[in-house]
Short mmCIF file of C-alpha atoms in Angstrom, two decimals:
data_model
loop_
_atom_site.label_atom_id
_atom_site.label_comp_id
_atom_site.label_asym_id
_atom_site.label_seq_id
_atom_site.Cartn_x
_atom_site.Cartn_y
_atom_site.Cartn_z
CA MET Y 1 99.35 62.89 84.16
CA ILE Y 2 101.36 65.71 84.83
CA ALA Y 3 98.25 67.97 84.78
CA ILE Y 4 96.21 65.75 87.10
CA GLU Y 5 99.04 65.41 89.57
CA ALA Y 6 99.66 69.32 89.74
CA LEU Y 7 95.74 69.70 90.01
CA ILE Y 8 95.20 67.65 93.18
CA LYS Y 9 98.12 69.53 94.60
CA ILE Y 10 96.71 72.82 94.13
CA VAL Y 11 93.27 71.72 95.35
CA VAL Y 12 94.60 70.37 98.52
CA LEU Y 13 96.67 73.08 98.95
CA VAL Y 14 94.45 75.46 98.25
CA VAL Y 15 92.11 73.97 101.01
CA ILE Y 16 94.61 73.72 103.60
CA ILE Y 17 95.92 77.25 103.68
CA LEU Y 18 92.17 78.96 103.34
CA THR Y 19 91.56 76.63 106.41
CA ILE Y 20 94.80 78.03 108.01
CA VAL Y 21 93.31 81.39 106.78
CA ALA Y 22 90.37 81.21 108.87
CA TYR Y 23 91.66 79.81 111.91
CA LEU Y 24 94.49 82.66 111.45
CA VAL Y 25 91.94 85.58 111.98
CA LEU Y 26 90.53 83.41 115.48
CA LEU Y 27 94.30 83.27 116.46
CA GLU Y 28 95.05 86.79 115.89
CA ARG Y 29 92.18 87.71 117.74
CA LYS Y 30 92.69 85.36 120.53
CA ILE Y 31 95.98 86.91 120.28
CA SER Y 32 95.18 90.90 120.61
CA ALA Y 33 92.33 89.64 123.41
CA TYR Y 34 95.33 88.23 125.62
CA MET Y 35 97.47 90.97 125.26
CA GLN Y 36 95.08 93.75 125.96
CA ASP Y 37 93.68 91.83 128.91
CA ARG Y 38 90.67 90.29 127.53
CA ILE Y 39 88.83 86.87 127.05
CA GLY Y 40 88.51 87.22 122.81
CA PRO Y 41 85.82 84.91 120.91
CA ASN Y 42 84.46 82.34 123.52
CA ARG Y 43 80.88 81.91 122.81
CA VAL Y 44 80.68 79.51 119.59
CA GLY Y 45 81.70 76.64 120.08
CA PRO Y 46 84.63 75.11 122.55
CA LYS Y 47 86.80 78.02 123.11
CA GLY Y 48 85.11 79.89 120.25
CA LEU Y 49 86.59 76.94 117.96
CA PHE Y 50 83.92 77.68 115.83
CA GLN Y 51 83.80 80.93 115.32
CA PRO Y 52 85.69 80.97 111.88
CA LEU Y 53 82.90 78.79 110.40
CA ALA Y 54 80.27 80.92 112.07
CA ASP Y 55 82.47 83.94 110.40
CA VAL Y 56 82.62 82.67 106.78
CA LEU Y 57 78.50 81.96 107.18
CA LYS Y 58 78.16 85.55 107.84
CA LEU Y 59 80.39 86.98 105.46
CA VAL Y 60 79.08 84.89 102.34
CA LEU Y 61 74.96 85.41 103.62
CA LYS Y 62 75.70 89.07 103.60
CA GLU Y 63 74.70 91.61 100.53
CA MET Y 64 77.28 92.86 98.56
CA ILE Y 65 76.77 96.69 98.17
CA VAL Y 66 78.03 98.34 95.33
CA PRO Y 67 77.88 102.05 95.33
CA ALA Y 68 75.78 103.25 92.80
CA LYS Y 69 78.63 105.78 91.08
CA ALA Y 70 81.33 103.04 91.48
CA ASN Y 71 82.79 101.09 88.18
CA LYS Y 72 80.79 97.98 88.67
CA PHE Y 73 83.29 95.85 86.70
CA ILE Y 74 86.29 96.72 88.14
CA HIS Y 75 84.74 97.10 92.05
CA ALA Y 76 83.95 93.53 91.27
CA LEU Y 77 87.13 92.51 89.65
CA ALA Y 78 89.58 94.23 92.28
CA PRO Y 79 88.86 91.66 95.02
CA VAL Y 80 89.30 88.76 92.78
CA ILE Y 81 93.29 90.12 91.70
CA SER Y 82 94.47 90.32 95.10
CA ILE Y 83 93.24 86.83 95.77
CA THR Y 84 94.54 85.53 92.74
CA VAL Y 85 98.13 87.24 93.31
CA ALA Y 86 98.34 85.86 96.87
CA VAL Y 87 97.32 82.70 96.49
CA GLY Y 88 98.86 82.38 93.12
CA ALA Y 89 102.49 83.15 95.28
CA LEU Y 90 102.17 79.63 96.96
CA ALA Y 91 102.78 77.60 94.00
CA VAL Y 92 106.80 77.66 94.00
CA ILE Y 93 106.97 77.58 97.92
CA PRO Y 94 108.36 74.25 99.18
CA PHE Y 95 106.41 72.56 101.94
CA ALA Y 96 108.62 69.40 101.81
CA ASN Y 97 110.63 67.38 99.87
CA TYR Y 98 108.87 64.54 97.93
CA ILE Y 99 106.78 61.40 98.77
CA VAL Y 100 106.87 58.26 97.26
CA ILE Y 101 103.65 56.96 96.12
CA GLY Y 102 103.43 53.42 94.00
CA GLY Y 103 106.90 53.44 93.47
CA GLN Y 104 106.65 57.32 91.71
CA LYS Y 105 108.40 60.09 93.44
CA ILE Y 106 106.17 62.92 93.98
CA SER Y 107 107.63 66.69 94.69
CA LEU Y 108 105.20 68.52 97.24
CA LEU Y 109 106.28 71.47 95.32
CA ILE Y 110 103.14 72.43 92.98
CA ALA Y 111 105.25 74.18 90.19
CA ASN Y 112 109.21 73.70 90.09
CA VAL Y 113 110.03 76.90 88.39
CA ASN Y 114 113.72 77.96 88.06
CA ILE Y 115 113.18 81.24 88.70
CA GLY Y 116 111.26 80.60 91.84
CA VAL Y 117 112.10 83.72 93.97
CA LEU Y 118 111.59 86.08 90.84
CA TYR Y 119 107.98 84.53 90.55
CA ILE Y 120 106.90 85.72 93.73
CA LEU Y 121 108.05 88.97 93.72
CA ALA Y 122 106.51 89.27 90.22
CA LEU Y 123 103.10 88.27 91.91
CA SER Y 124 103.67 90.37 94.99
CA SER Y 125 104.02 93.08 92.62
CA LEU Y 126 100.90 92.63 91.34
CA GLY Y 127 98.92 92.66 94.62
CA VAL Y 128 99.49 96.61 94.32
CA TYR Y 129 96.52 96.34 91.77
CA GLY Y 130 93.91 94.71 93.66
CA ILE Y 131 94.22 97.54 96.18
CA THR Y 132 94.69 100.77 93.61
CA LEU Y 133 92.23 99.53 91.27
CA SER Y 134 89.32 99.07 94.28
CA GLY Y 135 90.20 102.48 96.13
CA TRP Y 136 89.60 104.04 92.07
CA ALA Y 137 86.75 102.10 91.53
CA SER Y 138 84.43 102.56 94.62
CA ASN Y 139 84.32 106.30 93.50
CA ASN Y 140 85.39 107.24 97.29
CA LYS Y 141 87.98 109.79 98.56
CA TYR Y 142 88.82 107.58 101.02
CA SER Y 143 89.28 104.53 99.15
CA LEU Y 144 91.03 106.92 96.27
CA LEU Y 145 93.43 108.39 99.18
CA GLY Y 146 93.47 104.59 100.79
CA GLY Y 147 94.61 103.33 97.52
CA LEU Y 148 97.08 105.97 96.50
CA ARG Y 149 98.73 105.56 99.82
CA SER Y 150 99.38 102.09 99.38
CA SER Y 151 100.40 102.11 95.05
CA ALA Y 152 103.35 104.36 96.64
CA GLN Y 153 104.28 102.36 99.63
CA MET Y 154 104.34 98.97 97.71
CA ILE Y 155 106.65 100.59 95.18
CA SER Y 156 108.79 102.37 97.45
CA TYR Y 157 109.40 98.96 99.84
CA GLU Y 158 109.36 96.57 96.74
CA LEU Y 159 112.62 98.11 95.80
CA SER Y 160 114.46 96.99 99.79
CA LEU Y 161 112.43 93.42 99.46
CA GLY Y 162 113.82 92.80 95.96
CA LEU Y 163 117.56 94.02 97.30
CA SER Y 164 117.31 92.58 100.59
CA LEU Y 165 117.18 89.06 98.65
CA VAL Y 166 120.21 89.38 96.43
CA GLY Y 167 122.37 88.06 99.22
CA VAL Y 168 121.13 84.96 99.87
CA LEU Y 169 120.53 84.57 96.32
CA MET Y 170 124.82 84.83 96.06
CA ILE Y 171 124.91 83.00 98.66
CA ASP Y 172 123.16 79.87 97.54
CA GLY Y 173 123.48 80.84 93.66
CA THR Y 174 120.70 79.96 92.59
CA LEU Y 175 116.39 81.25 92.36
CA GLN Y 176 115.11 78.06 92.94
CA LEU Y 177 113.76 77.90 96.01
CA ASP Y 178 113.89 73.90 96.57
CA LYS Y 179 117.45 74.51 95.66
CA ILE Y 180 117.48 77.18 98.66
CA THR Y 181 116.32 74.95 100.78
CA MET Y 182 118.96 71.94 100.22
CA ALA Y 183 121.71 74.13 100.27
CA GLN Y 184 120.83 75.07 104.07
CA SER Y 185 119.52 71.54 105.16
CA GLY Y 186 123.27 70.21 105.52
CA GLY Y 187 124.93 73.37 107.23
CA LEU Y 188 123.78 76.71 108.68
CA TRP Y 189 120.84 78.89 108.09
CA ASN Y 190 121.00 82.02 106.21
CA ILE Y 191 120.10 84.31 108.58
CA ILE Y 192 123.14 83.64 110.07
CA TYR Y 193 125.08 84.90 107.08
CA GLN Y 194 122.51 87.35 106.40
CA PRO Y 195 121.22 88.87 109.47
CA ILE Y 196 120.96 92.27 107.77
CA GLY Y 197 119.73 91.47 104.96
CA PHE Y 198 116.81 89.37 107.21
CA LEU Y 199 116.31 92.76 108.86
CA VAL Y 200 115.34 94.47 105.82
CA PHE Y 201 113.08 92.18 104.65
CA VAL Y 202 111.07 91.15 107.21
CA THR Y 203 110.47 95.16 107.40
CA ALA Y 204 109.31 95.42 103.37
CA ALA Y 205 107.54 92.54 104.16
CA PHE Y 206 105.57 94.62 106.87
CA ALA Y 207 105.06 96.95 104.48
CA GLU Y 208 104.18 94.96 101.40
CA THR Y 209 101.50 92.90 103.24
CA ASN Y 210 99.96 96.30 104.77
CA ARG Y 211 99.86 95.09 108.20
CA LEU Y 212 101.02 97.38 111.02
CA PRO Y 213 103.20 99.51 111.42
CA PHE Y 214 102.44 99.67 107.84
CA ASP Y 215 98.93 99.73 107.51
CA LEU Y 216 98.56 103.38 106.41
CA PRO Y 217 96.36 102.14 102.82
CA GLU Y 218 93.69 101.54 105.81
CA ALA Y 219 94.45 103.80 108.56
CA GLU Y 220 90.61 103.57 110.41
CA PRO Y 221 91.24 107.25 111.67
CA GLU Y 222 92.03 108.87 108.97
CA LEU Y 223 90.80 107.21 106.07
CA VAL Y 224 87.23 105.27 107.21
CA GLY Y 225 88.24 101.34 106.26
CA GLY Y 226 90.57 103.02 103.21
CA TYR Y 227 90.86 101.34 100.16
CA HIS Y 228 88.04 98.60 101.33
CA THR Y 229 85.32 100.98 102.31
CA GLU Y 230 82.46 100.79 100.35
CA TYR Y 231 82.94 96.61 100.17
CA SER Y 232 81.16 94.36 101.80
CA GLY Y 233 80.25 91.21 102.22
CA MET Y 234 82.22 88.31 100.22
CA ARG Y 235 83.90 91.12 98.08
CA TRP Y 236 85.28 92.20 101.72
CA GLY Y 237 85.85 88.84 103.02
CA LEU Y 238 88.79 88.41 99.75
CA PHE Y 239 90.11 91.23 100.74
CA PHE Y 240 90.33 89.79 104.14
CA LEU Y 241 91.73 86.49 102.93
CA SER Y 242 94.28 87.85 100.75
CA GLU Y 243 95.80 89.94 103.55
CA TYR Y 244 95.87 86.76 105.43
CA THR Y 245 97.06 84.49 102.94
CA ASN Y 246 99.75 87.29 101.88
CA MET Y 247 101.12 86.81 105.74
CA ILE Y 248 101.69 83.11 105.03
CA VAL Y 249 103.18 84.20 102.05
CA SER Y 250 105.55 86.54 103.39
CA SER Y 251 106.51 83.79 106.16
CA ALA Y 252 106.79 80.93 104.45
CA LEU Y 253 108.82 82.68 101.98
CA MET Y 254 111.10 83.94 105.22
CA VAL Y 255 110.87 80.15 106.08
CA THR Y 256 112.39 78.87 102.99
CA LEU Y 257 114.95 81.37 102.05
CA TYR Y 258 116.12 82.56 105.96
CA PHE Y 259 115.18 79.31 108.06
CA GLY Y 260 116.05 76.23 106.09
CA GLY Y 261 112.88 75.61 104.99
CA TRP Y 262 111.40 72.11 106.08
CA SER Y 263 115.21 71.33 106.74
CA LEU Y 264 116.22 70.77 110.47
CA PRO Y 265 119.97 70.91 111.31
CA PHE Y 266 121.35 67.63 112.50
CA VAL Y 267 118.61 65.31 111.20
CA ASN Y 268 119.31 62.30 108.75
CA TYR Y 269 116.02 62.14 106.83
CA SER Y 270 117.21 59.08 105.03
CA ALA Y 271 116.87 57.20 107.99
CA LEU Y 272 113.30 57.55 108.08
CA GLY Y 273 111.80 56.77 104.64
CA ALA Y 274 110.36 59.44 102.27
CA ASN Y 275 107.25 59.19 103.27
CA LEU Y 276 107.91 59.68 106.82
CA ALA Y 277 110.43 62.24 106.13
CA ALA Y 278 107.76 64.41 103.83
CA LEU Y 279 105.64 64.37 106.87
CA VAL Y 280 108.27 65.54 109.52
CA GLN Y 281 109.48 68.08 107.27
CA PHE Y 282 105.90 69.49 106.56
CA VAL Y 283 105.49 69.59 110.41
CA THR Y 284 108.72 71.18 110.82
CA PHE Y 285 107.68 74.15 107.64
CA PHE Y 286 104.44 74.81 109.75
CA ALA Y 287 105.98 75.17 112.76
CA LYS Y 288 108.33 77.49 111.54
CA LEU Y 289 105.62 79.58 109.86
CA GLY Y 290 103.36 79.49 112.68
CA ILE Y 291 106.30 81.22 114.73
CA LEU Y 292 106.71 83.64 112.12
CA ILE Y 293 103.01 84.45 111.65
CA PHE Y 294 103.02 85.23 115.82
CA VAL Y 295 105.55 87.23 115.17
CA PHE Y 296 103.33 89.14 112.64
CA MET Y 297 100.39 89.53 115.27
CA TRP Y 298 102.80 90.09 117.79
CA VAL Y 299 104.54 93.04 116.26
CA ARG Y 300 100.64 94.51 114.85
CA TRP Y 301 99.52 94.50 118.73
CA THR Y 302 102.50 95.82 119.98
CA LEU Y 303 103.58 98.91 117.70
CA PRO Y 304 101.84 101.95 116.80
CA ARG Y 305 101.14 103.10 113.67
CA PHE Y 306 103.77 105.13 111.66
CA ARG Y 307 103.48 108.34 110.38
CA TYR Y 308 103.02 108.56 106.19
CA ASP Y 309 106.25 110.74 105.82
CA GLN Y 310 107.90 108.69 108.95
CA LEU Y 311 107.16 105.49 106.31
CA MET Y 312 108.84 106.95 103.24
CA ASN Y 313 111.67 107.93 105.17
CA VAL Y 314 112.05 104.87 106.52
CA GLY Y 315 111.93 103.30 103.57
CA TRP Y 316 114.20 105.18 101.31
CA LYS Y 317 116.91 106.65 103.69
CA ILE Y 318 116.96 104.02 105.77
CA MET Y 319 116.14 100.42 104.69
CA LEU Y 320 117.38 101.00 100.73
CA PRO Y 321 121.12 102.16 102.15
CA LEU Y 322 120.71 99.30 104.34
CA ALA Y 323 120.10 96.87 101.54
CA ILE Y 324 122.36 97.83 99.25
CA LEU Y 325 125.61 98.01 101.81
CA ASN Y 326 124.41 94.48 102.83
CA LEU Y 327 124.43 93.36 99.17
CA LEU Y 328 128.53 95.17 99.26
CA GLY Y 329 129.24 93.31 102.11
CA THR Y 330 128.06 90.36 101.17
CA GLY Y 331 130.31 90.45 97.57
CA ALA Y 332 133.13 91.72 99.17
CA VAL Y 333 133.16 88.75 101.65
CA MET Y 334 132.63 86.28 99.11
CA LEU Y 335 135.20 87.47 97.13
CA ALA Y 336 137.26 87.49 99.94
CA LEU Y 337 137.00 83.89 100.85
CA LYS Y 338 137.04 82.88 97.36
CA MET P 1 97.70 71.46 66.43
CA ASN P 2 98.96 70.22 69.62
CA TRP P 3 98.72 72.00 73.14
CA TYR P 4 101.39 74.03 72.51
CA ASP P 5 99.70 76.06 69.49
CA ILE P 6 96.71 75.98 71.08
CA LEU P 7 97.95 77.91 74.15
CA PHE P 8 100.10 79.99 71.79
CA TYR P 9 97.24 81.06 69.81
CA ALA P 10 94.86 81.65 73.03
CA PHE P 11 97.95 84.47 74.36
CA ALA P 12 98.42 85.40 70.86
CA LEU P 13 95.07 86.03 70.54
CA ILE P 14 94.77 88.05 73.70
CA THR P 15 97.61 90.38 73.19
CA VAL P 16 96.54 91.65 69.82
CA VAL P 17 92.83 92.12 70.59
CA SER P 18 93.73 93.61 74.00
CA ALA P 19 96.75 95.75 72.00
CA ALA P 20 93.75 96.84 70.08
CA GLY P 21 91.76 97.66 72.90
CA VAL P 22 95.12 99.86 73.99
CA VAL P 23 94.97 102.15 70.73
CA LEU P 24 91.05 102.14 69.90
CA SER P 25 89.78 102.69 73.36
CA ARG P 26 88.19 106.12 74.45
CA ASN P 27 88.29 105.78 78.03
CA ILE P 28 92.10 106.27 79.13
CA VAL P 29 91.26 104.51 82.11
CA TYR P 30 90.29 101.19 79.94
CA ALA P 31 93.21 101.70 77.60
CA ALA P 32 95.49 101.74 80.45
CA PHE P 33 93.76 98.56 81.61
CA SER P 34 94.02 96.94 78.12
CA LEU P 35 97.69 97.52 78.59
CA LEU P 36 97.61 95.16 80.97
CA PHE P 37 96.63 91.95 79.60
CA THR P 38 99.02 93.14 76.25
CA PHE P 39 102.08 92.89 78.80
CA PHE P 40 100.33 89.87 80.40
CA GLY P 41 99.76 87.95 76.99
CA VAL P 42 103.57 88.63 75.38
CA ALA P 43 104.97 87.29 78.98
CA ALA P 44 103.25 84.15 77.78
CA LEU P 45 104.22 84.22 74.87
CA TYR P 46 108.12 83.98 76.74
CA VAL P 47 106.90 81.24 79.05
CA LEU P 48 105.86 79.26 75.45
CA LEU P 49 109.34 79.93 73.91
CA SER P 50 111.33 78.90 77.18
CA ALA P 51 112.51 82.34 78.33
CA ASP P 52 111.83 82.21 81.61
CA PHE P 53 113.49 85.25 83.06
CA LEU P 54 112.41 87.38 80.20
CA ALA P 55 108.86 86.84 80.80
CA ILE P 56 108.95 87.05 84.70
CA THR P 57 111.02 90.44 84.36
CA GLN P 58 108.31 91.55 81.71
CA ILE P 59 105.54 90.84 84.47
CA LEU P 60 107.95 92.29 87.17
CA LEU P 61 108.99 95.73 85.08
CA TYR P 62 106.15 96.54 83.00
CA VAL P 63 103.27 95.27 85.26
CA GLY P 64 104.64 95.73 88.57
CA GLY P 65 106.39 99.05 88.14
CA VAL P 66 105.69 100.83 84.46
CA LEU P 67 101.99 100.05 84.23
CA VAL P 68 101.56 100.78 88.23
CA LEU P 69 102.76 103.93 87.63
CA ILE P 70 100.32 105.21 84.29
CA VAL P 71 97.53 103.39 86.44
CA PHE P 72 98.97 105.67 89.48
CA GLY P 73 99.17 109.04 86.91
CA VAL P 74 95.51 108.00 85.38
CA MET P 75 93.92 107.97 89.05
CA LEU P 76 95.74 111.43 90.04
CA THR P 77 94.83 113.41 87.13
CA ASN P 78 91.87 114.99 88.22
CA ARG P 79 88.57 113.89 85.96
CA ALA P 80 90.85 111.31 83.66
CA ASN P 81 88.39 109.16 83.26
CA LYS P 82 85.80 111.67 81.65
CA VAL P 83 88.65 112.77 79.05
CA GLU P 84 87.69 111.46 75.49
CA VAL P 85 90.99 110.49 73.74
CA LYS P 86 90.67 111.59 70.47
CA HIS P 87 91.32 109.84 67.00
CA GLY P 88 91.40 109.96 63.24
CA GLY P 89 91.22 113.73 62.34
CA LEU P 90 94.65 115.86 61.59
CA THR P 91 97.05 113.04 62.04
CA LEU P 92 95.52 110.47 59.69
CA ALA P 93 97.53 110.80 56.57
CA PRO P 94 101.05 110.86 58.63
CA ALA P 95 100.05 108.08 60.83
CA VAL P 96 99.02 105.83 58.07
CA LEU P 97 102.48 106.63 56.28
CA VAL P 98 104.75 105.57 59.85
CA ALA P 99 102.54 103.10 60.38
CA GLY P 100 102.55 101.47 56.51
CA VAL P 101 106.08 101.88 56.58
CA ILE P 102 106.58 100.07 59.79
CA ALA P 103 104.35 97.31 58.84
CA GLY P 104 106.16 97.35 54.96
CA THR P 105 109.64 96.88 56.82
CA LEU P 106 108.23 94.22 59.12
CA ILE P 107 107.12 92.05 57.08
CA GLY P 108 110.01 92.56 54.64
CA VAL P 109 112.04 91.07 57.57
CA LEU P 110 109.59 88.62 58.12
CA THR P 111 109.74 87.05 54.88
CA THR P 112 113.64 87.51 54.15
CA THR P 113 114.74 86.07 57.63
CA LYS P 114 115.77 82.62 57.26
CA TRP P 115 114.27 81.32 60.54
CA PRO P 116 116.57 78.46 62.15
CA ALA P 117 114.24 76.00 63.93
CA ALA P 118 116.20 75.43 66.77
CA SER P 119 115.52 71.76 68.44
CA PHE P 120 112.58 72.03 71.09
CA GLU P 121 114.45 72.00 74.82
CA PRO P 122 112.00 73.36 77.34
CA TYR P 123 113.43 74.44 81.10
CA GLU P 124 116.90 74.96 80.67
CA GLU P 125 117.82 77.46 83.23
CA THR P 126 118.02 81.07 81.54
CA ALA P 127 119.05 83.47 84.09
CA ARG P 128 122.16 82.09 84.52
CA PRO P 129 124.00 82.48 81.40
CA LEU P 130 122.11 86.08 80.89
CA GLY P 131 123.75 87.58 84.21
CA ALA P 132 127.22 85.87 83.03
CA LEU P 133 126.78 87.43 79.59
CA LEU P 134 125.61 90.93 80.79
CA MET P 135 128.74 90.99 83.05
CA THR P 136 131.24 90.01 80.30
CA GLN P 137 130.62 90.52 76.89
CA PHE P 138 127.90 92.91 77.35
CA VAL P 139 129.33 94.84 79.99
CA LEU P 140 129.79 98.25 78.05
CA PRO P 141 125.89 98.48 76.92
CA PHE P 142 124.61 97.38 80.19
CA GLU P 143 126.49 100.06 81.56
CA LEU P 144 125.25 102.64 79.16
CA ALA P 145 121.97 101.56 79.55
CA SER P 146 122.10 102.14 84.02
CA VAL P 147 123.67 105.47 82.95
CA LEU P 148 120.78 106.71 80.71
CA LEU P 149 118.27 105.41 83.44
CA LEU P 150 119.95 107.19 86.01
CA VAL P 151 120.30 110.88 83.37
CA ALA P 152 116.61 110.25 82.83
CA LEU P 153 115.72 110.07 86.67
CA VAL P 154 117.74 112.85 87.19
CA GLY P 155 116.10 115.14 84.79
CA ALA P 156 113.06 114.01 86.02
CA VAL P 157 113.92 115.20 89.54
CA ILE P 158 114.95 118.28 88.28
CA ILE P 159 112.22 119.49 86.13
CA ALA P 160 109.98 118.54 89.08
CA ARG P 161 111.74 120.58 91.34
CA ARG P 162 112.16 123.84 89.19
CA GLU P 163 108.85 123.70 88.52
CA LYS P 164 107.78 124.00 92.28
CA ALA P 165 110.29 126.96 92.79
CA ARG P 166 108.43 128.81 89.71
CA ARG P 167 105.13 128.75 91.78
CA VAL P 168 106.65 129.91 95.39
#
């Protein structure tokens, strides 16, 4: 019974997320177009709304070219690792509290593990494999350089990412994401207690998702296409999907940790009844998610790319000390208030 | 045989087979890859033992940290994927001796230890008690380990720097 319930939740969630991802691509193209005073895609369907369908069809039907000297097995494996890791992280994110069907409480969380935050950190540390291995297996110098850059970048920013989170964990005293949401639902959101931690987290999240201004692994003018230079068809599509899914995961994590998750301040959910409350929470969560994803895109089309040494300087000499200071400050204040 | 047993044997099989792959593979890249599955298998075994914190730390540190560095090193080394790792030969006798002694010790421990069968209580939070123990009862070993790591780090930097100075 538990297995069937989990399976249904997984299928529903993956379908929802992949649909969102397809439309995020359209959204990004529209936003970039408006920022550059263009119109953007508007040929397929009304106002270009069917563009994602056309894109997916194109990707599925295209030939997947494998270079002659590539390592065939790893070349095929790398995009699979990327997308698995990205989608897997969604399992522990609480999108709403619970619904009641036939008198049974069903939590809207696929896996309620005790160590949800660590689980997401562990998965994000695995994301580097997809990129590094694709770069190596392609047997192409640009791919390899892109893959190596990405490894260095992700290892450097993982530290600040992890350390910046610890402040939130100290305040709420748990690693469970639904308990962190619960702790915020009555009072203030964590961003008010942890502004510096949030800043470091956002920066590190941009670096971990390889988005501008930190998209050095695929810097087009220097590296052709970076790690996915030698990929085409649906294998390239999987890298694309995982980039956008990673963006959703990072934003969802930010919503949960810093912006109160599915909760809204001053709303009494018990008056609504469980199912209606769940719907409101669901919509709330996705509204917050949408705003953060918009920030991701906004930043991408606003800031220029960092140079490699600047990237490393920011990571090790600014972000890491800031994260450690934030940690010490949080500890000191908590001790003083005790 | 219930689901728990089936899962245990599946993960144990993955761990042992991939560990054999690490040792027996002649291609250093494949050896590094097999290590990935070994680490995952061990992490899965930890999960089956309800040691969730340990399992996730295993993945975070070994798969996400140590192995990334190994793969990184292998890829940066010129033509590392063409190097054939040699087996056997001169080192066979000492290897058999050492492995035999270790195997004997392990089997001895396995057979003489009384294994207390704890009652099965899954999914208790382990992160909090572990943290509390590290900060109270085991604070000295914990700090010593961190100092040791720092020493290793500084040593690595010094070695890297010296080589650079000589070349100039």
